[in-house]
Amino acid sequence: MATHKPSIVVVGSGMGGVETAASLANHLNGEAKITMVSETSELELRPFNIYPAFSNVFKKRRLTHLPLAASAAKRGIEFQTWHVDEIDTDQQAIRSNGRSLNYDHLVIATGAGMRPDEIPGYSENSDTFWAYSDSMKMAKSVEQMVANAKRGQRQHVLLNVAPNNKCAGPMYEIVFMLESYLRRKKVRDMFELTYTTAEEHYIQAFGPKLHEAASKGLDRVGITGHTEYRMTHLEPNKAHFDNGETIDFDFMIGFPPYVAHTNFESLPTDDRGFIHADKENWKVRGHENVYVVGDGGDFPVKQAFLALGMAGTVAHNIANEVKKKPVTNVFDPVSMCIMEQFDAGLYAQVPLSIQDDPDKPIVTMRPGADDDYVVRRSRLWQMGKWGMYMTMVWQMGRMHTFHEGGIWTAMDIAIQGMQKLPSK
Ligand SMILES: Cc1cc2nc3c(=O)[nH]c(=O)nc-3n(C[C@H](O)[C@H](O)[C@H](O)COP(=O)(O)OP(=O)(O)OC[C@H]3O[C@@H](n4cnc5c(N)ncnc54)[C@H](O)[C@@H]3O)c2cc1C
């Protein structure tokens, strides 16, 4: 008698989805049918979207968009390209116009999106860098501001993190990269740069050491910074904040409010469409065989590194369920990032803890984990970032795991060693 091969479906081909499918393939080795369904046949490496404005190399789309179908086939993963509209948890099926696919285990990795229109005037009067197309548009504005400066025009650039943005780090990269870039172009003295954020502290989710590093950094390069500046609306060349302040500007670069990329009505979500799940195993609340990984879940901070950790936990636990072994893997929310500053990299390892008010989870620094909370800045960390990026492209482009296996173990040892070196 033929035995039923469990069907595992992963929806979404971002970093969370690819890491999950690759990890499942590692663990299961043909014991289950793995299918990835995504509205795009590529992996868009969002972290690279900070670069096109400052580097012609990164204007080449193919560097940051990795085609997946052929690599998936090599790993025994079926790849289907379509947009999933509906999840029918009773029938265990995902659907869209006329298409349907059944699952035994479902992993949703559909990520986040931007909703700039929550702030009237935001879309029309600012640039951003969420998607590659946004970054290319922002690159034109940066080109324009440099050209204006070369003609002798003084300009004010406003940089802003909006309320309900869930990933402030990349905006800090843009701030420091823009400042370095203007210096390189020898026009820095023609610019006033002002940074405003809705957060109470700079890079709030990552604690006091990052706030201090960001404050020092802004002072060092002569950028005026304001926290708790919640933008309410934008007119052409004028921003309004809820504390009554207004700021006039020539160009604005903003990071808008986040929402879920796709809102699935059959699943429990918060008011932005982020799916409620158990923070230890990323099982969707009330559903035994549906999981969420990455930006689409209700973890309050959205970050690729956290998405990779969730992917590892979910893949490990599904594989053990398939193999009828104990399901033991627990997600450990330790964030890690290296922020590009052009003349250095700012590294942070941040152990987080979640106060899981089921409807409004809050992330805080993990009490008593001071030794593991590390912030460093040096050229070496910038080189480390590039080493990591190249490895990510190599591994994920072939649909291999980035965050598990021998290569990651070696990188992790190097990172732990580098942490012992002082900041420069
Ligand atoms: C400029 C920038 C820089 C960043 N830098 C860093 C960094 O240095 N370090 C870091 O850790 N994080 C960084 N991040 C955050 C990181 O990019 C995200 O956390 C990460 O991409 C989330 O991965 P994901 O798989 O959850 O979602 P996504 O990458 O958004 O992928 C979602 C996928 O699902 C697909 N999809 C969505 N809805 C459907 C549907 N209904 N049907 C089918 N397919 C669907 C999408 O097309 C996409 O393929 C950065 C983000 C930005 C914008």
XYZ file of C-alpha atoms and ligand atoms in Angstrom:
477
model
C 0.000 0.000 0.000
C 1.376 3.440 -0.991
C 2.045 5.660 2.022
C 0.910 9.293 2.033
C 3.864 11.669 1.633
C 3.062 14.759 3.698
C 2.696 17.938 1.677
C 4.454 21.025 3.075
C 3.634 24.322 1.374
C 5.700 27.490 1.912
C 4.056 30.707 0.660
C 6.443 33.569 -0.157
C 9.951 33.587 -1.610
C 11.619 36.223 0.575
C 14.454 35.426 2.940
C 12.093 33.823 5.468
C 10.431 31.553 2.892
C 13.643 30.524 1.146
C 15.422 29.695 4.426
C 12.407 27.633 5.555
C 12.145 25.636 2.321
C 15.922 25.081 2.183
C 16.017 23.932 5.800
C 13.048 21.583 5.238
C 14.875 20.100 2.244
C 17.990 19.577 4.435
C 16.052 17.860 7.200
C 13.579 15.800 5.188
C 15.604 14.560 2.240
C 12.564 13.453 0.205
C 10.384 12.315 3.114
C 7.825 15.042 2.324
C 6.719 16.938 -0.762
C 7.881 20.552 -0.407
C 6.244 23.220 -2.576
C 7.052 26.918 -2.594
C 4.316 29.218 -3.920
C 5.177 32.853 -4.492
C 3.841 35.705 -6.579
C 7.381 36.211 -7.880
C 9.886 33.627 -9.063
C 12.751 35.576 -7.483
C 14.223 36.285 -4.071
C 14.485 40.058 -3.646
C 17.294 40.719 -1.183
C 15.803 43.806 0.467
C 18.914 44.646 2.534
C 20.632 45.603 -0.742
C 18.024 48.283 -1.459
C 20.027 50.820 0.565
C 22.768 50.851 -2.094
C 21.442 51.949 -5.549
C 21.416 55.655 -4.593
C 25.109 55.514 -3.766
C 26.572 52.875 -6.073
C 26.098 52.247 -9.793
C 26.960 48.581 -9.276
C 23.739 48.091 -7.287
C 21.590 49.711 -9.933
C 21.856 46.340 -11.715
C 18.664 44.544 -10.773
C 20.088 41.075 -11.320
C 22.552 41.538 -8.435
C 19.774 41.772 -5.876
C 17.064 39.563 -7.410
C 17.951 35.892 -7.425
C 15.952 33.589 -9.725
C 14.787 30.573 -7.743
C 12.901 28.056 -9.891
C 15.924 26.146 -11.247
C 17.652 26.075 -7.827
C 14.439 24.871 -6.205
C 14.158 22.018 -8.701
C 17.749 20.968 -7.902
C 16.845 20.824 -4.204
C 13.702 18.754 -4.878
C 11.398 21.709 -4.099
C 8.530 22.386 -6.495
C 8.183 26.105 -7.302
C 4.846 27.612 -8.351
C 4.387 31.278 -9.240
C 0.987 32.719 -8.250
C -0.522 35.111 -5.739
C -2.338 33.385 -2.866
C -5.598 35.194 -2.020
C -7.150 32.856 0.479
C -6.200 30.274 3.065
C -8.931 27.726 3.715
C -7.848 26.193 7.002
C -10.882 23.830 7.126
C -10.055 22.234 3.777
C -6.291 22.711 4.297
C -5.897 24.493 0.984
C -4.483 27.754 -0.363
C -6.378 29.402 -3.193
C -6.513 32.175 -5.749
C -8.649 32.702 -8.883
C -9.249 29.155 -10.031
C -6.098 27.745 -8.397
C -5.897 25.618 -5.318
C -3.252 23.590 -3.515
C -3.716 21.320 -0.510
C -1.302 21.114 2.386
C -0.630 19.066 5.484
C 1.661 21.762 6.908
C 1.572 25.379 5.756
C 4.234 28.045 6.317
C 3.242 31.613 5.526
C 6.205 33.854 4.717
C 4.462 36.644 2.831
C 6.307 39.503 4.520
C 5.368 43.121 5.020
C 4.573 46.103 2.854
C 4.546 49.872 3.215
C 1.476 52.071 3.784
C 2.786 55.607 3.270
C -0.732 56.982 2.748
C -1.401 56.671 6.484
C 0.397 60.009 6.618
C -1.272 62.402 4.155
C 1.224 63.668 1.604
C 3.939 61.098 2.450
C 3.842 59.235 -0.901
C 3.805 62.378 -3.005
C 6.489 64.322 -1.153
C 9.168 61.834 -0.153
C 11.402 59.080 -1.476
C 11.911 55.700 0.137
C 13.915 52.476 -0.332
C 11.597 49.592 0.577
C 11.581 47.965 -2.864
C 14.188 48.067 -5.616
C 11.939 50.352 -7.720
C 11.704 52.801 -4.771
C 15.481 52.769 -4.388
C 15.999 53.512 -8.079
C 13.639 56.503 -7.786
C 15.488 57.680 -4.664
C 18.780 57.355 -6.588
C 17.480 59.938 -9.081
C 16.666 62.365 -6.237
C 20.143 61.920 -4.738
C 21.659 62.573 -8.184
C 19.502 65.688 -8.449
C 20.528 67.044 -5.033
C 24.216 66.567 -5.837
C 23.760 68.321 -9.210
C 21.936 71.238 -7.517
C 24.742 71.559 -4.966
C 27.364 71.603 -7.703
C 25.457 74.541 -9.224
C 25.821 76.350 -5.886
C 22.355 75.654 -4.426
C 22.209 75.066 -0.655
C 19.689 72.347 0.324
C 18.024 70.838 3.345
C 17.407 67.077 3.357
C 14.944 65.679 5.888
C 15.236 61.992 6.814
C 12.337 60.414 8.677
C 11.182 57.193 10.356
C 7.380 57.316 10.480
C 5.138 56.087 13.307
C 4.409 52.357 12.964
C 7.570 51.689 11.021
C 8.904 48.344 12.320
C 12.544 48.299 11.167
C 14.353 51.596 11.770
C 17.890 50.200 11.189
C 18.009 50.645 7.391
C 17.038 54.321 7.763
C 20.121 54.881 9.940
C 22.202 53.278 7.220
C 20.727 55.699 4.680
C 21.406 58.700 6.959
C 25.102 57.893 7.410
C 25.601 56.705 3.841
C 24.067 59.886 2.447
C 26.328 62.010 4.661
C 29.459 60.071 3.557
C 28.348 60.155 -0.064
C 27.924 63.943 -0.042
C 31.409 64.269 1.452
C 32.825 62.025 -1.253
C 31.131 64.175 -3.872
C 32.706 67.230 -2.131
C 29.341 68.945 -1.633
C 28.672 68.195 2.056
C 29.031 71.871 3.020
C 26.092 72.723 0.746
C 23.701 70.552 2.805
C 21.849 70.702 6.065
C 20.724 67.201 7.111
C 17.998 66.681 9.712
C 16.966 63.313 11.053
C 13.577 62.808 12.723
C 12.108 59.622 14.137
C 8.820 58.724 15.792
C 10.792 56.464 18.173
C 11.482 57.481 21.782
C 15.173 56.590 21.269
C 17.234 56.006 18.147
C 16.786 52.401 16.930
C 14.569 51.987 19.974
C 13.996 48.228 19.745
C 17.723 47.592 20.068
C 18.274 49.339 23.382
C 20.415 52.048 24.969
C 23.805 51.125 23.480
C 22.502 51.588 19.943
C 20.860 54.872 20.928
C 24.189 56.068 22.271
C 26.101 54.896 19.171
C 23.580 56.567 16.842
C 23.606 59.832 18.886
C 27.405 59.959 18.842
C 27.403 59.177 15.128
C 24.950 61.978 14.308
C 26.963 64.471 16.399
C 30.225 63.364 14.795
C 28.977 64.169 11.289
C 26.936 67.252 12.127
C 23.421 65.908 11.602
C 20.644 67.340 13.760
C 18.520 64.540 15.212
C 15.108 64.565 16.894
C 13.353 61.654 18.611
C 9.588 61.511 19.300
C 8.868 63.546 16.185
C 5.753 61.780 14.888
C 4.942 63.057 11.426
C 1.265 63.856 10.918
C 1.236 65.177 7.356
C 3.394 66.497 4.590
C 2.946 69.378 2.215
C 5.349 69.963 -0.646
C 8.615 70.959 1.109
C 7.086 71.130 4.610
C 6.650 68.395 7.245
C 4.271 68.640 10.204
C 4.705 66.765 13.486
C 2.323 65.966 16.338
C 4.331 68.122 18.777
C 3.387 71.193 16.729
C 6.808 71.501 15.046
C 7.207 71.957 11.303
C 10.338 71.441 9.207
C 10.921 72.910 5.748
C 12.964 70.791 3.359
C 14.109 70.513 -0.242
C 14.215 66.688 -0.333
C 12.786 64.121 2.035
C 13.714 60.454 2.396
C 11.300 58.539 4.613
C 10.642 55.054 5.935
C 6.813 54.727 6.039
C 4.456 52.753 8.321
C 4.466 48.966 7.937
C 1.502 46.676 7.169
C 1.296 43.010 6.182
C 1.935 42.458 2.469
C -1.166 40.232 2.247
C -4.040 40.224 4.713
C -5.435 36.697 5.175
C -8.957 36.979 6.558
C -9.168 33.397 7.822
C -6.222 33.883 10.191
C -5.974 35.845 13.457
C -4.202 39.133 12.782
C -3.564 42.486 14.408
C -4.926 45.720 12.954
C -2.071 45.862 10.425
C -2.641 42.328 9.126
C 0.346 40.773 10.954
C -0.490 37.200 11.899
C -0.745 36.325 15.593
C 1.437 33.349 16.485
C 3.081 31.619 19.430
C 6.465 33.359 19.817
C 8.250 30.145 20.797
C 7.355 28.055 17.759
C 5.616 30.465 15.318
C 2.462 28.324 15.117
C -0.426 30.540 14.066
C -2.752 31.011 17.026
C -5.549 28.391 16.955
C -4.040 26.404 14.065
C -1.934 23.292 14.727
C -0.418 22.947 11.253
C -0.124 26.577 10.068
C 3.020 28.610 10.808
C 4.212 32.112 10.021
C 7.845 33.206 9.624
C 9.404 36.589 8.970
C 7.907 40.041 8.604
C 4.359 38.684 8.144
C 4.165 37.506 11.777
C 3.284 39.699 14.751
C 6.831 39.999 16.131
C 7.076 43.755 16.765
C 10.467 44.138 15.059
C 10.833 43.139 11.420
C 14.286 41.932 10.475
C 15.778 39.361 8.124
C 17.991 37.930 10.859
C 14.945 37.260 13.020
C 13.122 35.800 9.988
C 15.998 33.346 9.509
C 15.791 32.263 13.146
C 12.029 31.719 12.896
C 12.540 29.751 9.656
C 15.036 27.418 11.352
C 12.712 26.757 14.281
C 9.655 26.130 12.103
C 11.492 23.891 9.600
C 13.093 21.851 12.387
C 9.769 21.328 14.163
C 7.785 20.442 11.024
C 10.506 17.974 10.001
C 10.349 16.321 13.411
C 6.559 16.112 13.206
C 6.874 14.405 9.822
C 9.458 12.000 11.260
C 7.264 11.499 14.357
C 10.057 12.728 16.647
C 9.639 15.111 19.613
C 9.073 18.697 18.516
C 11.537 20.656 20.613
C 12.985 23.669 18.831
C 12.275 27.020 20.483
C 12.857 30.380 18.792
C 15.471 32.520 20.551
C 14.925 36.200 19.725
C 18.505 37.404 19.430
C 18.836 40.068 16.801
C 22.021 40.711 14.905
C 22.790 43.372 12.359
C 25.703 45.233 10.823
C 24.741 48.717 9.746
C 26.527 50.168 6.733
C 28.013 53.617 7.271
C 30.307 53.634 4.190
C 33.390 54.461 6.258
C 32.666 51.726 8.861
C 30.139 49.092 9.933
C 28.126 49.367 13.167
C 27.599 45.872 14.573
C 24.938 44.987 17.124
C 23.999 41.709 18.771
C 20.848 42.266 20.803
C 19.153 39.649 23.011
C 15.453 40.526 23.050
C 12.598 39.443 25.223
C 8.917 39.472 24.329
C 6.115 40.488 26.632
C 3.460 38.546 24.842
C 0.318 40.474 25.417
C -1.432 38.288 22.809
C -2.814 41.240 20.885
C -0.019 43.754 21.331
C 3.329 42.037 21.942
C 6.131 44.342 23.069
C 9.821 43.731 22.556
C 12.295 44.779 25.246
C 15.946 44.196 25.960
C 16.387 40.828 27.678
C 16.945 41.468 31.395
C 20.276 40.174 32.750
C 21.745 39.487 29.303
C 24.163 42.455 29.321
C 27.199 40.350 28.395
C 25.474 39.229 25.203
C 24.385 42.770 24.275
C 27.296 43.890 22.107
C 27.699 47.019 19.971
C 30.924 47.685 18.014
C 31.947 49.979 15.177
C 34.921 49.572 12.829
C 36.010 49.045 9.228
C 36.399 45.348 10.006
C 32.656 45.045 10.683
C 31.938 46.683 7.345
C 34.113 44.027 5.672
C 32.277 41.412 7.741
C 28.967 42.682 6.387
C 30.181 42.211 2.831
C 31.483 38.732 3.588
C 28.089 37.876 5.014
C 26.204 39.354 2.061
C 28.263 37.444 -0.474
C 27.681 34.222 1.436
C 23.959 34.994 1.585
C 23.774 35.468 -2.201
C 25.747 32.283 -2.809
C 23.735 30.158 -0.393
C 20.215 31.503 -0.884
C 20.540 31.806 -4.682
C 21.097 28.026 -4.701
C 18.274 27.555 -2.207
C 20.617 26.423 0.505
C 20.278 27.584 4.090
C 22.227 30.678 5.102
C 21.667 30.523 8.851
C 22.305 26.833 9.462
C 25.014 24.384 8.445
C 28.814 24.455 8.332
C 29.252 27.808 6.585
C 27.069 29.592 9.144
C 28.873 27.866 12.023
C 32.211 29.136 10.668
C 30.831 32.672 10.254
C 29.363 32.598 13.734
C 32.752 31.633 15.223
C 34.352 34.547 13.331
C 31.636 36.937 14.584
C 32.108 35.841 18.198
C 35.870 36.395 17.811
C 35.425 39.841 16.223
C 33.126 40.874 19.063
C 36.151 40.797 21.377
C 37.905 43.519 19.354
C 37.318 47.116 20.447
C 35.396 49.703 18.424
C 37.510 52.028 16.284
C 16.257 48.658 2.774
C 16.162 47.536 3.749
C 17.325 47.080 4.357
C 17.258 46.039 5.279
N 18.411 45.607 5.872
C 18.375 44.585 6.752
C 19.577 44.113 7.361
O 20.685 44.635 7.131
N 19.479 43.076 8.232
C 18.284 42.490 8.513
O 18.272 41.542 9.300
N 17.121 42.918 7.952
C 17.139 43.951 7.079
N 15.985 44.388 6.489
C 14.709 43.704 6.786
C 14.566 42.470 5.899
O 14.777 42.785 4.568
C 13.198 41.839 6.085
O 13.006 41.601 7.455
C 13.118 40.509 5.327
O 13.233 40.738 3.947
C 11.823 39.788 5.638
O 11.754 38.605 4.896
P 10.352 37.905 4.625
O 10.674 36.633 3.924
O 9.568 37.838 5.856
O 9.551 38.903 3.681
P 9.853 39.433 2.213
O 11.312 39.494 1.949
O 9.074 40.680 2.066
O 9.245 38.311 1.258
C 7.872 38.068 1.153
C 7.616 37.218 -0.082
O 6.252 36.787 -0.139
C 5.709 37.059 -1.424
N 4.256 37.215 -1.234
C 3.626 38.141 -0.455
N 2.289 37.937 -0.473
C 2.076 36.845 -1.262
C 0.907 36.137 -1.648
N -0.288 36.491 -1.211
N 1.023 35.087 -2.483
C 2.261 34.699 -2.931
N 3.399 35.330 -2.586
C 3.323 36.381 -1.748
C 6.440 38.313 -1.851
O 6.380 38.531 -3.241
C 7.864 37.971 -1.374
O 8.497 37.076 -2.270
C 16.003 45.435 5.577
C 14.836 45.908 4.965
C 14.912 46.940 4.056
C 13.663 47.435 3.378
